[in-house]
Coordinates of C-alpha atoms and ligand atoms in Angstrom, one line a residue:
M1 CA 150.9 -80.0 69.6
E2 CA 150.1 -77.7 72.4
L3 CA 148.3 -79.2 75.4
Q4 CA 146.7 -77.6 78.4
D5 CA 146.9 -79.2 81.7
I6 CA 143.2 -79.2 82.6
Q7 CA 141.2 -82.0 84.1
I8 CA 137.6 -82.6 83.2
P9 CA 135.4 -85.2 84.8
I10 CA 134.8 -88.4 82.7
P11 CA 132.1 -90.9 83.5
E12 CA 133.1 -94.4 84.4
Y13 CA 131.7 -95.9 81.2
G14 CA 133.6 -93.4 79.0
Q15 CA 136.8 -94.0 81.0
A16 CA 136.4 -97.8 80.5
V17 CA 136.3 -97.5 76.7
Y18 CA 139.2 -95.0 76.8
D19 CA 141.3 -97.4 78.9
C20 CA 140.5 -100.3 76.7
L21 CA 141.8 -98.4 73.6
V22 CA 144.8 -96.8 75.3
S23 CA 146.0 -100.0 76.9
A24 CA 146.1 -101.6 73.5
G25 CA 148.4 -98.9 72.3
F26 CA 145.9 -96.7 70.4
E27 CA 145.4 -93.0 70.8
A28 CA 142.0 -92.0 72.2
W29 CA 140.5 -88.6 72.8
F30 CA 137.2 -87.4 74.2
V31 CA 135.7 -85.0 71.7
G32 CA 132.6 -83.0 70.7
G33 CA 129.7 -82.0 72.8
Y34 CA 130.7 -84.0 75.9
V35 CA 134.0 -82.0 76.2
R36 CA 132.3 -78.7 75.5
D37 CA 129.5 -79.3 78.0
A38 CA 131.9 -80.6 80.7
I39 CA 134.0 -77.4 80.4
M40 CA 130.9 -75.3 80.7
D41 CA 129.6 -77.4 83.6
R42 CA 126.5 -78.3 81.7
P43 CA 124.8 -81.7 81.9
A44 CA 126.2 -83.6 79.0
N45 CA 124.6 -85.8 76.4
D46 CA 126.4 -88.6 74.8
V47 CA 130.1 -89.4 75.1
D48 CA 132.1 -89.4 71.8
I49 CA 135.7 -90.7 71.5
A50 CA 138.0 -90.2 68.5
T51 CA 140.7 -92.8 68.1
S52 CA 143.6 -93.9 66.0
A53 CA 142.2 -97.4 65.9
H54 CA 140.3 -98.6 62.9
W55 CA 136.7 -99.7 63.8
Q56 CA 137.5 -103.4 63.5
Q57 CA 140.3 -102.9 66.0
V58 CA 138.0 -101.0 68.3
R59 CA 135.5 -103.9 68.0
E60 CA 138.1 -106.5 68.7
R61 CA 139.5 -104.8 71.8
C62 CA 136.1 -103.8 73.2
Q63 CA 134.6 -107.3 72.7
Q64 CA 137.7 -108.8 74.4
A65 CA 136.9 -106.5 77.4
G66 CA 133.3 -107.9 77.4
F67 CA 131.7 -104.7 76.1
A68 CA 128.7 -104.9 73.7
T69 CA 129.4 -103.2 70.3
Y70 CA 127.1 -102.1 67.5
E71 CA 128.1 -101.3 63.9
T72 CA 126.1 -98.0 63.8
G73 CA 128.2 -96.1 61.2
V74 CA 131.2 -98.2 60.3
K75 CA 131.2 -96.7 56.8
H76 CA 132.3 -93.5 58.5
G77 CA 134.4 -95.3 61.0
T78 CA 131.9 -95.2 63.9
L79 CA 131.3 -98.1 66.3
T80 CA 129.0 -97.7 69.2
V81 CA 130.3 -99.4 72.4
V82 CA 128.2 -100.0 75.4
P83 CA 130.6 -101.0 78.2
D84 CA 128.0 -101.1 81.1
G85 CA 125.0 -102.3 79.1
E86 CA 123.4 -98.9 79.6
H87 CA 125.5 -96.0 78.3
P88 CA 126.5 -95.9 74.6
V89 CA 129.9 -94.4 73.7
E90 CA 130.4 -93.5 70.1
V91 CA 134.0 -94.4 69.0
T92 CA 135.1 -92.9 65.6
T93 CA 138.4 -93.4 63.8
F94 CA 140.3 -90.1 63.2
R95 CA 138.9 -88.9 59.9
A96 CA 138.8 -86.1 57.5
D97 CA 135.9 -85.6 55.2
G98 CA 136.5 -85.9 51.5
Q99 CA 135.0 -83.5 48.8
Y100 CA 131.5 -82.4 49.4
K101 CA 129.5 -82.3 46.1
D102 CA 126.0 -81.8 47.3
N103 CA 126.2 -79.6 50.4
R104 CA 125.3 -82.6 52.4
H105 CA 127.5 -85.7 52.5
P106 CA 131.2 -86.0 51.9
E107 CA 131.8 -88.0 48.7
S108 CA 134.1 -90.1 50.8
V109 CA 135.7 -90.1 54.2
T110 CA 139.4 -90.5 54.6
F111 CA 140.9 -91.8 57.8
V112 CA 143.7 -89.6 59.0
S113 CA 146.5 -90.2 61.4
S114 CA 146.2 -87.4 63.8
I115 CA 143.6 -85.9 66.2
Q116 CA 144.5 -82.4 64.9
E117 CA 143.3 -83.3 61.4
D118 CA 140.2 -84.8 62.9
L119 CA 139.4 -81.7 64.8
A120 CA 139.8 -79.6 61.7
R121 CA 136.7 -81.2 60.0
R122 CA 134.5 -80.3 62.9
D123 CA 131.9 -77.6 62.7
F124 CA 132.4 -75.0 65.4
T125 CA 135.4 -74.2 67.5
V126 CA 133.5 -75.0 70.7
N127 CA 132.9 -78.5 69.3
A128 CA 136.5 -79.0 68.2
I129 CA 138.3 -79.4 71.6
A130 CA 139.8 -82.8 72.4
Y131 CA 140.6 -84.1 75.9
S132 CA 142.7 -87.0 77.1
P133 CA 142.8 -87.8 80.8
D134 CA 146.5 -88.6 80.3
A135 CA 147.7 -85.8 77.9
G136 CA 145.3 -83.0 78.7
L137 CA 143.3 -80.6 76.6
L138 CA 144.0 -80.0 72.9
D139 CA 142.4 -76.9 71.5
P140 CA 144.0 -75.9 68.2
F141 CA 141.1 -73.6 67.2
H142 CA 140.8 -71.7 70.5
G143 CA 137.4 -73.1 71.4
M144 CA 138.2 -72.4 75.1
D145 CA 138.4 -68.7 74.3
D146 CA 135.1 -68.9 72.4
I147 CA 133.5 -70.7 75.3
A148 CA 134.7 -68.0 77.7
N149 CA 133.5 -65.2 75.3
E150 CA 130.3 -67.1 74.5
V151 CA 130.8 -67.2 70.8
I152 CA 129.8 -69.6 68.0
R153 CA 132.4 -69.6 65.3
F154 CA 133.1 -71.9 62.4
V155 CA 136.4 -73.8 62.4
G156 CA 138.3 -72.5 59.3
C157 CA 136.6 -70.7 56.4
A158 CA 133.0 -70.1 57.4
D159 CA 131.8 -69.9 53.8
E160 CA 133.4 -73.2 52.9
R161 CA 132.1 -74.9 56.0
C162 CA 128.5 -73.9 55.0
K163 CA 128.9 -75.0 51.5
E164 CA 130.3 -78.4 52.5
D165 CA 127.4 -79.2 54.7
A166 CA 124.5 -76.7 54.8
L167 CA 123.0 -78.3 57.9
R168 CA 125.7 -76.5 59.8
I169 CA 123.8 -73.3 59.3
L170 CA 121.0 -74.6 61.4
R171 CA 123.4 -76.3 63.8
G172 CA 124.9 -72.9 64.4
C173 CA 121.5 -71.4 65.3
R174 CA 120.8 -74.5 67.5
F175 CA 124.0 -74.2 69.5
A176 CA 123.5 -70.4 69.9
S177 CA 120.1 -71.2 71.4
Q178 CA 121.3 -74.1 73.6
L179 CA 124.3 -72.4 74.9
G180 CA 123.1 -68.7 74.9
F181 CA 126.1 -67.7 72.7
M182 CA 126.4 -64.9 70.1
I183 CA 127.1 -65.9 66.5
E184 CA 130.4 -64.4 65.4
P185 CA 129.9 -62.0 62.5
D186 CA 131.8 -63.9 59.8
T187 CA 130.0 -67.1 60.8
L188 CA 126.6 -65.3 60.7
R189 CA 127.4 -63.8 57.3
A190 CA 128.2 -67.2 55.9
M191 CA 125.0 -68.6 57.3
Y192 CA 123.0 -65.8 55.7
V193 CA 124.5 -66.0 52.2
N194 CA 124.4 -69.8 52.0
K195 CA 121.0 -70.4 53.5
H196 CA 119.5 -71.5 50.2
L197 CA 121.8 -74.5 50.3
L198 CA 119.5 -75.9 53.1
G199 CA 117.4 -77.0 50.2
N200 CA 119.8 -79.8 49.7
V201 CA 119.6 -81.1 53.2
S202 CA 117.1 -83.8 54.3
Q203 CA 114.0 -82.6 56.1
E204 CA 114.6 -85.0 59.0
R205 CA 117.9 -83.5 59.8
K206 CA 116.5 -79.9 59.6
T207 CA 113.6 -80.7 61.8
H208 CA 115.9 -82.3 64.4
E209 CA 118.0 -79.1 64.6
L210 CA 114.9 -76.9 64.8
D211 CA 113.5 -79.0 67.6
L212 CA 116.8 -78.6 69.5
L213 CA 116.8 -74.8 68.7
L214 CA 113.3 -74.3 70.0
M215 CA 113.9 -76.4 73.1
G216 CA 117.1 -74.6 74.0
A217 CA 117.4 -72.3 77.0
H218 CA 118.0 -69.1 74.9
P219 CA 116.0 -69.1 71.7
H220 CA 114.9 -65.5 71.8
D221 CA 118.1 -63.9 70.6
V222 CA 118.6 -66.5 67.8
I223 CA 115.0 -66.1 66.5
M224 CA 115.5 -62.3 66.4
E225 CA 119.0 -62.4 65.0
C226 CA 118.6 -65.2 62.6
A227 CA 115.0 -64.8 61.5
D228 CA 116.1 -64.3 57.9
V229 CA 118.3 -67.4 58.0
L230 CA 115.5 -69.5 59.6
A231 CA 113.2 -68.1 57.0
Y232 CA 114.5 -70.6 54.5
V233 CA 112.9 -73.3 56.5
L234 CA 110.2 -71.2 58.2
P235 CA 109.2 -68.5 55.7
E236 CA 106.2 -67.7 57.9
L237 CA 108.6 -65.7 60.2
V238 CA 109.2 -63.0 57.6
A239 CA 105.7 -61.4 57.7
M240 CA 105.8 -61.4 61.5
K241 CA 109.0 -59.3 61.6
G242 CA 108.2 -55.6 62.0
L243 CA 104.4 -56.2 62.3
E244 CA 103.5 -53.6 64.9
Q245 CA 100.4 -54.8 66.7
R246 CA 99.0 -51.4 67.6
T247 CA 97.3 -52.5 70.7
K248 CA 98.0 -51.5 74.3
Y249 CA 98.6 -55.2 75.2
H250 CA 101.7 -55.5 73.2
C251 CA 105.1 -53.8 73.5
Y252 CA 106.8 -55.9 70.8
D253 CA 106.2 -56.7 67.1
V254 CA 104.7 -60.1 66.4
L255 CA 108.1 -61.7 65.8
E256 CA 109.6 -60.4 69.1
H257 CA 106.5 -61.3 71.1
T258 CA 106.8 -64.8 69.6
A259 CA 110.5 -65.0 70.3
W260 CA 109.8 -64.2 74.0
A261 CA 106.9 -66.5 74.1
V262 CA 109.1 -69.4 72.9
E263 CA 111.9 -68.5 75.4
L264 CA 109.4 -68.2 78.4
A265 CA 107.5 -71.4 77.5
E266 CA 108.1 -74.7 79.2
P267 CA 110.8 -76.4 77.2
T268 CA 108.9 -79.3 75.8
R269 CA 108.6 -79.9 72.0
L270 CA 104.8 -79.4 71.8
V271 CA 104.7 -76.2 73.9
R272 CA 107.7 -74.6 72.2
W273 CA 106.4 -75.3 68.7
A274 CA 103.0 -74.0 69.7
A275 CA 104.6 -70.8 71.1
L276 CA 106.5 -70.3 67.8
C277 CA 103.3 -70.7 65.7
H278 CA 100.6 -69.3 68.0
D279 CA 100.4 -65.8 66.4
M280 CA 101.7 -66.7 62.9
G281 CA 98.3 -66.0 61.5
K282 CA 98.4 -62.4 62.7
P283 CA 99.9 -60.8 59.5
A284 CA 97.1 -62.4 57.4
S285 CA 94.3 -61.4 59.8
M286 CA 95.3 -57.9 60.8
I287 CA 93.0 -55.0 60.3
V288 CA 93.8 -51.5 61.5
T289 CA 90.8 -49.3 62.4
P290 CA 90.6 -45.7 61.2
E291 CA 91.7 -44.7 64.7
G292 CA 94.9 -46.7 64.2
V293 CA 94.1 -49.6 66.5
G294 CA 95.1 -53.1 65.4
H295 CA 92.7 -56.1 65.5
F296 CA 93.4 -59.7 64.6
Y297 CA 90.0 -61.4 64.4
G298 CA 90.3 -65.1 63.7
H299 CA 94.0 -65.1 63.9
A300 CA 94.1 -68.2 66.2
K301 CA 92.4 -70.3 63.6
V302 CA 94.7 -69.0 60.8
S303 CA 97.7 -69.7 63.0
A304 CA 96.4 -73.2 63.7
D305 CA 96.1 -73.9 60.0
M306 CA 99.6 -72.6 59.4
A307 CA 101.0 -74.7 62.2
R308 CA 99.4 -77.8 60.7
A309 CA 101.0 -77.0 57.4
I310 CA 104.4 -76.6 59.1
A311 CA 104.0 -79.8 61.0
S312 CA 103.4 -81.6 57.8
R313 CA 106.4 -80.0 56.1
M314 CA 108.5 -80.9 59.1
L315 CA 107.4 -84.5 58.8
M316 CA 106.0 -84.5 62.3
S317 CA 103.4 -87.1 63.3
Q318 CA 99.7 -86.6 62.6
R319 CA 99.0 -86.7 66.3
F320 CA 101.6 -84.0 67.0
A321 CA 100.1 -81.9 64.2
D322 CA 96.5 -82.3 65.6
E323 CA 97.6 -81.4 69.1
L324 CA 99.6 -78.4 67.9
A325 CA 96.7 -77.1 65.8
L326 CA 94.2 -77.6 68.6
I327 CA 96.0 -75.8 71.4
I328 CA 96.8 -72.9 69.0
R329 CA 93.2 -72.7 67.8
L330 CA 92.1 -72.3 71.4
H331 CA 95.0 -70.2 72.7
S332 CA 93.3 -66.8 72.9
D333 CA 90.0 -68.0 74.4
V334 CA 89.7 -66.8 78.0
L335 CA 90.2 -69.6 80.5
L336 CA 88.9 -68.9 84.0
A337 CA 90.1 -70.7 87.1
N338 CA 86.9 -72.4 88.1
D339 CA 85.6 -75.9 87.9
K340 CA 83.1 -75.4 85.1
A341 CA 85.5 -73.5 82.9
V342 CA 88.3 -76.0 83.4
R343 CA 86.1 -79.0 82.7
K344 CA 84.7 -77.5 79.6
R345 CA 88.1 -76.7 78.2
L346 CA 89.3 -80.1 79.1
A347 CA 86.3 -81.5 77.2
K348 CA 87.3 -79.4 74.1
L349 CA 90.7 -80.9 74.3
G350 CA 89.3 -84.4 74.2
G351 CA 89.7 -84.9 77.9
D352 CA 93.4 -85.3 77.4
V353 CA 95.0 -84.0 80.7
D354 CA 98.5 -83.8 79.3
L355 CA 97.3 -81.8 76.3
F356 CA 95.4 -79.5 78.7
R357 CA 98.7 -78.9 80.7
A358 CA 100.5 -78.1 77.4
Y359 CA 97.7 -75.7 76.5
V360 CA 98.0 -74.0 79.9
E361 CA 101.7 -73.6 79.4
L362 CA 101.1 -72.1 76.0
K363 CA 98.7 -69.6 77.5
R364 CA 101.2 -68.8 80.3
A365 CA 104.0 -68.1 77.8
D366 CA 101.8 -66.0 75.6
A367 CA 100.7 -63.9 78.6
A368 CA 104.2 -63.6 79.9
A369 CA 105.4 -62.2 76.6
H370 CA 102.8 -59.3 76.7
A371 CA 103.4 -55.7 77.8
E372 CA 104.3 -55.6 81.5
E373 CA 100.9 -54.4 82.7
Y374 CA 99.2 -57.2 80.9
R375 CA 101.2 -60.2 82.2
Q376 CA 99.0 -61.2 85.1
G377 CA 97.5 -63.9 82.8
A378 CA 100.7 -65.9 83.5
Q379 CA 100.0 -66.2 87.2
E380 CA 96.4 -66.9 86.6
M381 CA 97.5 -70.2 85.0
D382 CA 98.7 -71.3 88.4
A383 CA 95.2 -71.0 89.7
V384 CA 93.9 -72.9 86.7
L385 CA 96.3 -75.8 87.4
E386 CA 95.1 -75.9 91.1
V387 CA 91.6 -76.2 89.8
L388 CA 92.7 -78.9 87.4
D389 CA 94.0 -80.9 90.4
E390 CA 90.7 -80.5 92.1
V391 CA 88.8 -81.6 89.0
L392 CA 91.0 -84.7 88.6
S393 CA 90.5 -85.7 92.2
S394 CA 86.7 -85.2 92.1
Q395 CA 84.1 -87.3 90.3
G396 CA 83.2 -84.6 87.9
A397 CA 83.0 -85.7 84.2
Y398 CA 85.2 -83.9 81.7
Q399 CA 85.1 -86.3 78.7
V400 CA 82.4 -88.2 77.0
S401 CA 83.7 -91.5 78.2
M402 CA 83.0 -90.4 81.7
L403 CA 79.3 -90.0 81.0
A404 CA 76.9 -92.6 82.5
V405 CA 75.8 -93.4 78.9
S406 CA 77.8 -94.6 76.0
G407 CA 77.4 -94.2 72.2
R408 CA 75.6 -97.6 72.2
D409 CA 73.0 -96.3 74.7
V410 CA 72.4 -93.3 72.4
I411 CA 71.9 -95.6 69.4
A412 CA 69.6 -97.8 71.5
A413 CA 67.6 -94.8 72.3
G414 CA 66.8 -94.4 68.6
V415 CA 69.6 -92.1 67.2
P416 CA 70.9 -93.5 63.9
Q417 CA 74.6 -94.5 64.0
G418 CA 76.9 -91.7 62.7
P419 CA 78.3 -88.3 63.6
E420 CA 75.1 -87.3 65.4
V421 CA 75.9 -89.8 68.2
G422 CA 79.1 -88.0 69.0
R423 CA 77.4 -84.6 68.8
I424 CA 74.7 -85.7 71.3
L425 CA 77.3 -87.1 73.7
S426 CA 79.2 -83.8 73.6
A427 CA 76.0 -81.8 74.2
L428 CA 75.2 -84.1 77.2
L429 CA 78.6 -83.6 78.6
E430 CA 78.3 -79.8 78.3
E431 CA 75.0 -79.9 80.2
V432 CA 76.5 -82.2 82.9
I433 CA 79.4 -79.8 83.3
E434 CA 77.0 -76.8 83.4
G435 CA 75.2 -78.6 86.2
R436 CA 71.9 -78.7 84.3
L437 CA 71.9 -82.4 84.1
E438 CA 72.8 -85.2 86.5
N439 CA 75.4 -87.7 85.3
T440 CA 73.1 -90.7 85.8
K441 CA 71.9 -93.2 83.2
E442 CA 68.2 -92.4 83.9
A443 CA 68.7 -88.6 83.6
L444 CA 70.8 -88.8 80.5
L445 CA 68.5 -91.2 78.7
A446 CA 65.5 -89.1 79.6
R447 CA 67.3 -86.1 78.1
I448 CA 68.2 -88.0 74.9
R449 CA 64.5 -89.0 74.4
G450 CA 63.5 -85.4 74.9
L451 CA 66.0 -84.1 72.3
Ligands
ATP501 P1 124.8 -82.7 71.5 O1 125.0 -82.2 72.8 O2 123.5 -82.3 70.8 O3 125.1 -84.2 71.3 P2 127.2 -82.4 69.9 O4 128.1 -81.2 69.8 O5 127.8 -83.6 70.6 O6 125.9 -81.9 70.6 P3 126.6 -84.1 67.8 O7 125.6 -83.9 66.7 O8 126.4 -85.2 68.8 O9 126.8 -82.7 68.5 O10 128.0 -84.3 67.1 C1 129.2 -84.6 67.8 C2 130.4 -83.8 67.3 O11 130.6 -84.1 65.9 C3 130.2 -82.3 67.2 O12 130.5 -81.7 68.5 C4 131.1 -81.8 66.1 O13 132.4 -81.8 66.6 C5 131.0 -83.0 65.2 N1 129.9 -82.8 64.2 C6 128.6 -83.2 64.2 N2 127.9 -82.9 63.1 C7 128.8 -82.2 62.3 C8 128.7 -81.6 61.1 N3 127.5 -81.5 60.4 N4 129.8 -80.9 60.6 C9 131.0 -80.9 61.3 N5 131.1 -81.5 62.5 C10 130.1 -82.1 63.0
MG502 MG1 126.8 -85.4 70.9

């Protein structure tokens, strides 16, 4: 076993669990994403430890040390230990996965005696490095080289690794996006030829990986390089590829414009998904004039409908689907940086300030992904946000609940209960924002009576 004498920083809570196991005579190694991220000097997520101890032994030792323990995955040998009441550390017995029959779950897990065997079942070389503060770094699959060369590569036979657990196909895309790495050709080929096996993987796991892919720092290259892989879960991408827009505003086809919009967008779940879907309706709504100019009338609405269908397929919440569809439907409407325009758009977004900010970030990303001469829309969004701050600190109404009358007042004024009440309130709000009507009870009631 070849070890490298390299030190990486370990947080106190991780060290506490490590010490507890090692002082009891067990082997313990930090593994997985924590080690990879520490080597790359990236902020790390959770800390994982692989150990020679069986989970009952881990539980016994850790409880003696006064640490809380949770049986989160004991069937697979995983016990979660929370040494400081705050930071969970996942401790898993060295294991190898048994036969995979359904491209998803191993039929069984076998506990093995060495860290080397444990590392061999891991997905990518960059995730298969183990670290012990006492022994050093163990890297049998040359993950350090792949980190240095920025490469995502399967451990062992790429084709077999995809067939064992097809989710690894999306995990590969996700890590490429998060780390900004290239996918090694053999790994990429295996991902392409096995993508249909994603049909055997639960939607929740696929959605989780897509969320992480989209929120990564480098999604552009992965979306471009792996569009045909991602097409198994997002077939909408296929028609976007190669669709030349034939307008002066665009220097990319729809897929590449989208890939840039995603990468340039604020990395929150809603804005990134919105950036991915905002122009999906373009292939379906494209017309080309006899002069050869492209038009996409109504594409925002088509994209919004497609985004809603995707959200439902991805098992996202109804609220997320509604928000996604709404900001996409409005994404190509001009938004000027003045009080009236901002309040009106806020009103259209239900007065939801967070949603308005997400909407502005979508518009910013869309503008930034245009041809160079047409990117000024991105800076204009800064001016919009300044106006938003002024709107929020002023008394000006931007949602119906801020009107001086309520639905009850509208009904009392003789309007029958039902959707008409909401329509009247929205119309009143619009007039107030336009400055044609004062936001006082008398003025609004007089207007209702006059309607
Ligand atoms: P993150 O930073 O998102 O936590 P991670 O690399 O730690 O990334 P996890 O999903 O937390 O990823 O898994 C921890 C480790 O377990 C991985 O680094 C990898 O070694 C291994 N692993 C996880 N899922 C799989 C899988 N489907 N197939 C093989 N190994 C896996
Ligand atoms: Mg992890």
